[in-house]
mmCIF file of C-alpha atoms and ligand atoms in Angstrom:
data_model
loop_
_atom_site.group_PDB
_atom_site.id
_atom_site.type_symbol
_atom_site.label_atom_id
_atom_site.label_comp_id
_atom_site.label_asym_id
_atom_site.label_seq_id
_atom_site.Cartn_x
_atom_site.Cartn_y
_atom_site.Cartn_z
ATOM 1 C CA UNK Z 1 -184.449 117.398 102.459
ATOM 2 C CA UNK Z 2 -181.081 117.135 100.742
ATOM 3 C CA UNK Z 3 -178.058 116.748 102.935
ATOM 4 C CA UNK Z 4 -175.580 119.615 102.519
ATOM 5 C CA UNK Z 5 -172.975 118.617 105.093
ATOM 6 C CA UNK Z 6 -172.544 115.286 106.791
ATOM 7 C CA UNK Z 7 -170.199 115.282 109.774
ATOM 8 C CA UNK Z 8 -169.208 111.893 111.117
ATOM 9 C CA UNK Z 9 -167.301 111.175 114.332
ATOM 10 C CA UNK Z 10 -165.441 114.473 114.240
ATOM 11 C CA UNK Z 11 -162.749 114.939 116.876
ATOM 12 C CA UNK Z 12 -160.782 118.189 117.039
ATOM 13 C CA UNK Z 13 -157.956 119.019 119.434
ATOM 14 C CA UNK Z 14 -155.548 121.881 120.056
ATOM 15 C CA UNK Z 15 -152.142 120.637 121.178
ATOM 16 C CA UNK Z 16 -153.691 117.287 122.110
ATOM 17 C CA UNK Z 17 -156.434 118.930 124.230
ATOM 18 C CA UNK Z 18 -159.671 117.554 122.806
ATOM 19 C CA UNK Z 19 -162.236 120.297 122.180
ATOM 20 C CA UNK Z 20 -164.780 118.386 120.057
ATOM 21 C CA UNK Z 21 -165.168 114.718 120.859
ATOM 22 C CA UNK Z 22 -166.741 112.322 118.374
ATOM 23 C CA UNK Z 23 -169.294 114.773 117.016
ATOM 24 C CA UNK Z 24 -171.754 113.607 114.365
ATOM 25 C CA UNK Z 25 -174.113 116.104 112.808
ATOM 26 C CA UNK Z 26 -176.020 116.591 109.589
ATOM 27 C CA UNK Z 27 -176.916 119.892 107.955
ATOM 28 C CA UNK Z 28 -179.744 119.755 105.423
ATOM 29 C CA UNK Z 29 -180.820 122.198 102.789
ATOM 30 C CA UNK Z 30 -182.886 125.078 104.214
ATOM 31 C CA UNK Z 31 -181.996 124.264 107.804
ATOM 32 C CA UNK Z 32 -181.719 127.217 110.169
ATOM 33 C CA UNK Z 33 -179.763 125.811 113.093
ATOM 34 C CA UNK Z 34 -179.013 127.799 116.239
ATOM 35 C CA UNK Z 35 -175.767 126.599 117.801
ATOM 36 C CA UNK Z 36 -175.528 127.281 121.516
ATOM 37 C CA UNK Z 37 -173.289 126.245 124.374
ATOM 38 C CA UNK Z 38 -171.017 127.621 127.070
ATOM 39 C CA UNK Z 39 -167.971 129.748 126.343
ATOM 40 C CA UNK Z 40 -165.114 127.511 125.361
ATOM 41 C CA UNK Z 41 -167.544 124.703 124.484
ATOM 42 C CA UNK Z 42 -166.189 124.395 120.952
ATOM 43 C CA UNK Z 43 -168.775 126.286 118.867
ATOM 44 C CA UNK Z 44 -166.270 128.364 116.927
ATOM 45 C CA UNK Z 45 -164.041 125.315 116.530
ATOM 46 C CA UNK Z 46 -166.934 123.389 114.959
ATOM 47 C CA UNK Z 47 -167.533 126.192 112.453
ATOM 48 C CA UNK Z 48 -163.833 126.420 111.641
ATOM 49 C CA UNK Z 49 -163.646 122.674 111.111
ATOM 50 C CA UNK Z 50 -166.602 122.893 108.691
ATOM 51 C CA UNK Z 51 -164.880 125.752 106.871
ATOM 52 C CA UNK Z 52 -161.678 123.724 106.575
ATOM 53 C CA UNK Z 53 -159.718 126.184 108.714
ATOM 54 C CA UNK Z 54 -158.795 123.485 111.240
ATOM 55 C CA UNK Z 55 -157.587 119.981 110.535
ATOM 56 C CA UNK Z 56 -159.520 117.422 112.600
ATOM 57 C CA UNK Z 57 -157.774 114.681 114.560
ATOM 58 C CA UNK Z 58 -160.254 112.179 113.186
ATOM 59 C CA UNK Z 59 -163.644 111.940 111.556
ATOM 60 C CA UNK Z 60 -165.101 113.144 108.288
ATOM 61 C CA UNK Z 61 -166.852 116.217 107.000
ATOM 62 C CA UNK Z 62 -168.558 115.492 103.677
ATOM 63 C CA UNK Z 63 -169.992 118.251 101.538
ATOM 64 C CA UNK Z 64 -172.643 117.678 98.951
ATOM 65 C CA UNK Z 65 -171.686 118.534 95.380
ATOM 66 C CA UNK Z 66 -173.655 121.725 95.385
ATOM 67 C CA UNK Z 67 -171.484 123.235 98.112
ATOM 68 C CA UNK Z 68 -168.293 121.943 96.597
ATOM 69 C CA UNK Z 69 -168.672 123.681 93.265
ATOM 70 C CA UNK Z 70 -167.175 126.991 94.285
ATOM 71 C CA UNK Z 71 -165.919 128.580 97.451
ATOM 72 C CA UNK Z 72 -168.370 131.486 97.264
ATOM 73 C CA UNK Z 73 -171.096 128.993 98.123
ATOM 74 C CA UNK Z 74 -170.329 129.409 101.812
ATOM 75 C CA UNK Z 75 -170.611 132.835 103.457
ATOM 76 C CA UNK Z 76 -168.886 133.244 106.827
ATOM 77 C CA UNK Z 77 -169.203 135.912 109.470
ATOM 78 C CA UNK Z 78 -166.408 135.247 111.979
ATOM 79 C CA UNK Z 79 -166.687 135.934 115.686
ATOM 80 C CA UNK Z 80 -165.518 139.490 116.259
ATOM 81 C CA UNK Z 81 -163.939 140.302 119.568
ATOM 82 C CA UNK Z 82 -162.311 143.638 119.179
ATOM 83 C CA UNK Z 83 -161.598 145.585 116.060
ATOM 84 C CA UNK Z 84 -158.633 147.839 115.561
ATOM 85 C CA UNK Z 85 -160.233 151.227 115.088
ATOM 86 C CA UNK Z 86 -157.431 152.245 112.772
ATOM 87 C CA UNK Z 87 -157.903 149.292 110.449
ATOM 88 C CA UNK Z 88 -157.529 150.966 107.057
ATOM 89 C CA UNK Z 89 -160.218 149.329 104.985
ATOM 90 C CA UNK Z 90 -163.408 150.932 103.748
ATOM 91 C CA UNK Z 91 -166.863 149.486 104.286
ATOM 92 C CA UNK Z 92 -167.178 149.027 100.515
ATOM 93 C CA UNK Z 93 -163.912 147.099 100.301
ATOM 94 C CA UNK Z 94 -164.764 144.830 103.228
ATOM 95 C CA UNK Z 95 -168.023 143.795 101.546
ATOM 96 C CA UNK Z 96 -166.273 143.499 98.164
ATOM 97 C CA UNK Z 97 -163.716 141.149 99.738
ATOM 98 C CA UNK Z 98 -166.582 138.675 100.191
ATOM 99 C CA UNK Z 99 -166.398 138.159 96.426
ATOM 100 C CA UNK Z 100 -162.645 137.600 96.402
ATOM 101 C CA UNK Z 101 -162.846 133.830 96.700
ATOM 102 C CA UNK Z 102 -164.745 133.661 93.400
ATOM 103 C CA UNK Z 103 -162.078 135.566 91.542
ATOM 104 C CA UNK Z 104 -158.745 135.252 90.029
ATOM 105 C CA UNK Z 105 -157.027 138.373 91.316
ATOM 106 C CA UNK Z 106 -155.463 138.803 87.904
ATOM 107 C CA UNK Z 107 -158.788 139.908 86.485
ATOM 108 C CA UNK Z 108 -159.857 141.948 89.488
ATOM 109 C CA UNK Z 109 -163.414 142.936 90.189
ATOM 110 C CA UNK Z 110 -165.937 143.750 87.513
ATOM 111 C CA UNK Z 111 -168.495 146.517 87.359
ATOM 112 C CA UNK Z 112 -171.172 143.955 88.193
ATOM 113 C CA UNK Z 113 -169.318 143.006 91.381
ATOM 114 C CA UNK Z 114 -169.261 146.617 92.480
ATOM 115 C CA UNK Z 115 -172.942 146.979 91.655
ATOM 116 C CA UNK Z 116 -173.648 143.904 93.749
ATOM 117 C CA UNK Z 117 -171.740 145.431 96.688
ATOM 118 C CA UNK Z 118 -173.803 148.620 96.415
ATOM 119 C CA UNK Z 119 -176.964 146.535 96.322
ATOM 120 C CA UNK Z 120 -175.992 144.710 99.540
ATOM 121 C CA UNK Z 121 -174.981 147.944 101.290
ATOM 122 C CA UNK Z 122 -178.380 149.408 100.430
ATOM 123 C CA UNK Z 123 -180.161 146.242 101.561
ATOM 124 C CA UNK Z 124 -178.470 146.505 104.958
ATOM 125 C CA UNK Z 125 -178.952 150.282 105.234
ATOM 126 C CA UNK Z 126 -175.254 151.134 105.287
ATOM 127 C CA UNK Z 127 -174.851 152.667 101.830
ATOM 128 C CA UNK Z 128 -174.036 156.061 103.352
ATOM 129 C CA UNK Z 129 -171.105 154.513 105.222
ATOM 130 C CA UNK Z 130 -169.667 153.008 102.041
ATOM 131 C CA UNK Z 131 -166.444 155.028 102.056
ATOM 132 C CA UNK Z 132 -165.929 155.150 105.801
ATOM 133 C CA UNK Z 133 -163.151 153.176 107.378
ATOM 134 C CA UNK Z 134 -164.509 150.049 109.040
ATOM 135 C CA UNK Z 135 -162.948 151.057 112.372
ATOM 136 C CA UNK Z 136 -165.063 154.246 112.586
ATOM 137 C CA UNK Z 137 -168.340 152.366 112.786
ATOM 138 C CA UNK Z 138 -170.545 151.483 115.737
ATOM 139 C CA UNK Z 139 -170.825 147.812 116.728
ATOM 140 C CA UNK Z 140 -174.166 147.400 114.981
ATOM 141 C CA UNK Z 141 -172.950 149.009 111.772
ATOM 142 C CA UNK Z 142 -169.801 146.917 111.834
ATOM 143 C CA UNK Z 143 -171.794 143.692 112.136
ATOM 144 C CA UNK Z 144 -173.949 144.825 109.205
ATOM 145 C CA UNK Z 145 -170.783 145.207 107.147
ATOM 146 C CA UNK Z 146 -169.586 141.724 108.105
ATOM 147 C CA UNK Z 147 -173.004 140.311 107.326
ATOM 148 C CA UNK Z 148 -172.791 142.097 103.958
ATOM 149 C CA UNK Z 149 -169.422 140.475 103.345
ATOM 150 C CA UNK Z 150 -170.893 137.059 104.179
ATOM 151 C CA UNK Z 151 -173.923 137.351 101.874
ATOM 152 C CA UNK Z 152 -172.506 139.308 98.928
ATOM 153 C CA UNK Z 153 -171.617 136.171 96.960
ATOM 154 C CA UNK Z 154 -175.185 134.810 97.284
ATOM 155 C CA UNK Z 155 -173.964 131.787 99.232
ATOM 156 C CA UNK Z 156 -175.953 128.582 99.604
ATOM 157 C CA UNK Z 157 -174.781 128.197 103.200
ATOM 158 C CA UNK Z 158 -174.335 131.033 105.659
ATOM 159 C CA UNK Z 159 -172.224 130.455 108.778
ATOM 160 C CA UNK Z 160 -172.501 133.173 111.418
ATOM 161 C CA UNK Z 161 -170.481 133.231 114.634
ATOM 162 C CA UNK Z 162 -172.175 135.476 117.192
ATOM 163 C CA UNK Z 163 -173.314 138.182 114.754
ATOM 164 C CA UNK Z 164 -175.365 139.638 117.605
ATOM 165 C CA UNK Z 165 -172.316 140.663 119.646
ATOM 166 C CA UNK Z 166 -172.045 144.462 120.007
ATOM 167 C CA UNK Z 167 -175.364 145.118 118.344
ATOM 168 C CA UNK Z 168 -178.283 147.078 119.710
ATOM 169 C CA UNK Z 169 -181.705 145.521 120.188
ATOM 170 C CA UNK Z 170 -183.130 147.176 117.134
ATOM 171 C CA UNK Z 171 -180.458 145.778 114.847
ATOM 172 C CA UNK Z 172 -180.654 142.405 116.551
ATOM 173 C CA UNK Z 173 -184.311 142.103 115.600
ATOM 174 C CA UNK Z 174 -183.637 143.382 112.080
ATOM 175 C CA UNK Z 175 -180.780 140.912 111.789
ATOM 176 C CA UNK Z 176 -182.933 137.920 112.705
ATOM 177 C CA UNK Z 177 -185.740 139.025 110.407
ATOM 178 C CA UNK Z 178 -183.226 139.419 107.613
ATOM 179 C CA UNK Z 179 -181.824 135.947 108.313
ATOM 180 C CA UNK Z 180 -185.310 134.504 108.335
ATOM 181 C CA UNK Z 181 -185.932 135.999 104.872
ATOM 182 C CA UNK Z 182 -182.586 134.744 103.606
ATOM 183 C CA UNK Z 183 -183.419 131.283 104.957
ATOM 184 C CA UNK Z 184 -186.001 130.854 102.189
ATOM 185 C CA UNK Z 185 -183.062 130.185 99.870
ATOM 186 C CA UNK Z 186 -180.052 129.854 102.130
ATOM 187 C CA UNK Z 187 -179.144 127.279 104.773
ATOM 188 C CA UNK Z 188 -177.992 128.966 107.986
ATOM 189 C CA UNK Z 189 -175.793 127.936 110.913
ATOM 190 C CA UNK Z 190 -175.913 130.578 113.622
ATOM 191 C CA UNK Z 191 -173.852 130.579 116.813
ATOM 192 C CA UNK Z 192 -175.419 132.744 119.482
ATOM 193 C CA UNK Z 193 -175.853 133.181 123.210
ATOM 194 C CA UNK Z 194 -179.260 134.702 122.807
ATOM 195 C CA UNK Z 195 -181.392 131.602 122.589
ATOM 196 C CA UNK Z 196 -184.387 133.416 124.004
ATOM 197 C CA UNK Z 197 -184.662 135.610 120.946
ATOM 198 C CA UNK Z 198 -183.519 133.184 118.303
ATOM 199 C CA UNK Z 199 -185.876 130.415 119.315
ATOM 200 C CA UNK Z 200 -188.519 132.391 117.441
ATOM 201 C CA UNK Z 201 -186.405 132.313 114.277
ATOM 202 C CA UNK Z 202 -184.311 129.153 114.107
ATOM 203 C CA UNK Z 203 -185.813 125.806 113.161
ATOM 204 C CA UNK Z 204 -183.610 123.594 115.315
ATOM 205 C CA UNK Z 205 -180.910 123.864 117.960
ATOM 206 C CA UNK Z 206 -177.541 122.197 118.468
ATOM 207 C CA UNK Z 207 -175.879 122.383 121.905
ATOM 208 C CA UNK Z 208 -172.114 122.184 121.681
ATOM 209 C CA UNK Z 209 -170.056 121.459 124.755
ATOM 210 C CA UNK Z 210 -167.267 119.128 123.671
ATOM 211 C CA UNK Z 211 -170.069 116.875 122.475
ATOM 212 C CA UNK Z 212 -172.929 117.933 120.263
ATOM 213 C CA UNK Z 213 -176.587 117.367 121.101
ATOM 214 C CA UNK Z 214 -179.014 118.122 118.317
ATOM 215 C CA UNK Z 215 -182.605 119.146 119.067
ATOM 216 C CA UNK Z 216 -184.950 118.772 116.150
ATOM 217 C CA UNK Z 217 -187.186 121.564 117.379
ATOM 218 C CA UNK Z 218 -186.485 125.193 118.149
ATOM 219 C CA UNK Z 219 -187.674 124.752 121.706
ATOM 220 C CA UNK Z 220 -185.565 122.956 124.240
ATOM 221 C CA UNK Z 221 -186.333 122.717 127.881
ATOM 222 C CA UNK Z 222 -184.155 123.959 130.724
ATOM 223 C CA UNK Z 223 -183.941 120.321 131.876
ATOM 224 C CA UNK Z 224 -182.388 119.271 128.591
ATOM 225 C CA UNK Z 225 -179.885 122.079 128.867
ATOM 226 C CA UNK Z 226 -179.140 121.348 132.501
ATOM 227 C CA UNK Z 227 -178.272 117.757 131.824
ATOM 228 C CA UNK Z 228 -175.915 119.078 129.228
ATOM 229 C CA UNK Z 229 -174.127 121.608 131.471
ATOM 230 C CA UNK Z 230 -175.244 124.354 129.207
ATOM 231 C CA UNK Z 231 -175.365 127.666 131.060
ATOM 232 C CA UNK Z 232 -177.744 129.260 128.664
ATOM 233 C CA UNK Z 233 -180.705 131.445 129.413
ATOM 234 C CA UNK Z 234 -183.823 130.053 127.920
ATOM 235 C CA UNK Z 235 -186.182 129.394 126.439
ATOM 236 C CA UNK Z 236 -189.490 129.451 124.961
ATOM 237 C CA UNK Z 237 -191.468 131.339 122.476
ATOM 238 C CA UNK Z 238 -195.090 131.774 121.706
ATOM 239 C CA UNK Z 239 -196.456 134.905 120.180
ATOM 240 C CA UNK Z 240 -193.963 136.804 122.339
ATOM 241 C CA UNK Z 241 -190.499 135.287 122.661
ATOM 242 C CA UNK Z 242 -189.241 135.369 126.215
ATOM 243 C CA UNK Z 243 -186.309 134.243 128.200
ATOM 244 C CA UNK Z 244 -186.230 132.207 131.357
ATOM 245 C CA UNK Z 245 -183.059 132.763 133.325
ATOM 246 C CA UNK Z 246 -181.376 129.598 134.364
ATOM 247 C CA UNK Z 247 -178.038 129.540 136.122
ATOM 248 C CA UNK Z 248 -175.974 126.433 136.132
ATOM 249 C CA UNK Z 249 -173.081 125.291 138.202
ATOM 250 C CA UNK Z 250 -170.350 124.318 135.794
ATOM 251 C CA UNK Z 251 -169.874 120.573 135.512
ATOM 252 C CA UNK Z 252 -172.876 119.764 137.650
ATOM 253 C CA UNK Z 253 -175.957 117.881 136.635
ATOM 254 C CA UNK Z 254 -177.891 118.669 139.786
ATOM 255 C CA UNK Z 255 -180.775 121.068 139.140
HETATM 256 N N1 ADP A 1 -156.224 128.377 118.385
HETATM 257 C C1 ADP A 1 -156.388 127.758 119.565
HETATM 258 N N2 ADP A 1 -155.353 127.195 120.219
HETATM 259 C C2 ADP A 1 -155.525 126.542 121.401
HETATM 260 N N3 ADP A 1 -156.701 126.427 122.025
HETATM 261 C C3 ADP A 1 -157.778 126.974 121.421
HETATM 262 C C4 ADP A 1 -157.686 127.674 120.172
HETATM 263 N N4 ADP A 1 -158.912 128.102 119.812
HETATM 264 C C5 ADP A 1 -159.736 127.694 120.786
HETATM 265 N N5 ADP A 1 -159.072 127.033 121.752
HETATM 266 C C6 ADP A 1 -159.666 126.412 122.955
HETATM 267 O O1 ADP A 1 -160.633 125.474 122.536
HETATM 268 C C7 ADP A 1 -161.782 125.527 123.347
HETATM 269 C C8 ADP A 1 -163.014 125.797 122.488
HETATM 270 O O2 ADP A 1 -162.903 127.117 121.951
HETATM 271 P P1 ADP A 1 -163.994 127.725 120.988
HETATM 272 O O3 ADP A 1 -164.242 126.777 119.875
HETATM 273 O O4 ADP A 1 -163.535 129.106 120.636
HETATM 274 O O5 ADP A 1 -165.278 127.775 121.934
HETATM 275 P P2 ADP A 1 -166.603 128.649 121.836
HETATM 276 O O6 ADP A 1 -166.673 129.247 120.468
HETATM 277 O O7 ADP A 1 -167.708 127.684 122.126
HETATM 278 O O8 ADP A 1 -166.489 129.699 122.914
HETATM 279 C C9 ADP A 1 -161.506 126.577 124.416
HETATM 280 O O9 ADP A 1 -161.023 125.925 125.554
HETATM 281 C C10 ADP A 1 -160.437 127.422 123.782
HETATM 282 O O10 ADP A 1 -159.631 128.006 124.765
HETATM 283 MG MG1 MG A 2 -166.772 131.194 119.841
#
């Protein structure tokens, strides 16, 4: 498969505190990679480095030509912690803003852009909320809106940072099914804590904890995680995905 992003020896630090240390990682077309790891392990930092939002200390991130052509080729759903309930932006406008990077503001949005937004809202079942303020929504509805914003430009690569935070089980399953459908045409990087559920959907898994360990398959064993200090609950799927609870002592390899 074609390489979309080639990351070589990437080191990222905040105020000289190294958060990602000599990470090398390749993303290929049609990958669906689940990125897991402990809180503070550097998952969000890795995504931000890929998006060019953080300047690395050293290393390279090479994009294939296809991704370089225009910015709308990458859709991003940032990690949401808390949202100001008074934030004065409508659902429609939030999704529309996902097309902003394709535009010169001088020309504004076209009728076809607005039609595309309505199409995405309908696809995600939030068309009735179109004129509501984003802050009035439930967690699940809000994540739908942010997913809408990330996919509205028909990106080639979708980068999602914990889209399953604040969502109910029903939406979580819908979300993963939707991502699986999108993955026919779109490459996906998905940060999540819920490895038990996603192992039925993703194709491979990357553990990020200062270093990055890539697992070619969507099943990794508790032993592999343990040796990596990865306090994640895992981990297998057959016809019914299920989770095996595994607690780790931080910074201990003894299990
Ligand atoms: N803007 C920042 N300034 C300083 N330190 C940061 C900043 N963002 C993240 N960090 C630190 O970098 C480490 C990795 O953070 P992050 O990439 O958000 O981890 P994760 O997404 O895996 O929880 C943490 O120790 C965090 O406190
Ligand atoms: Mg994070």
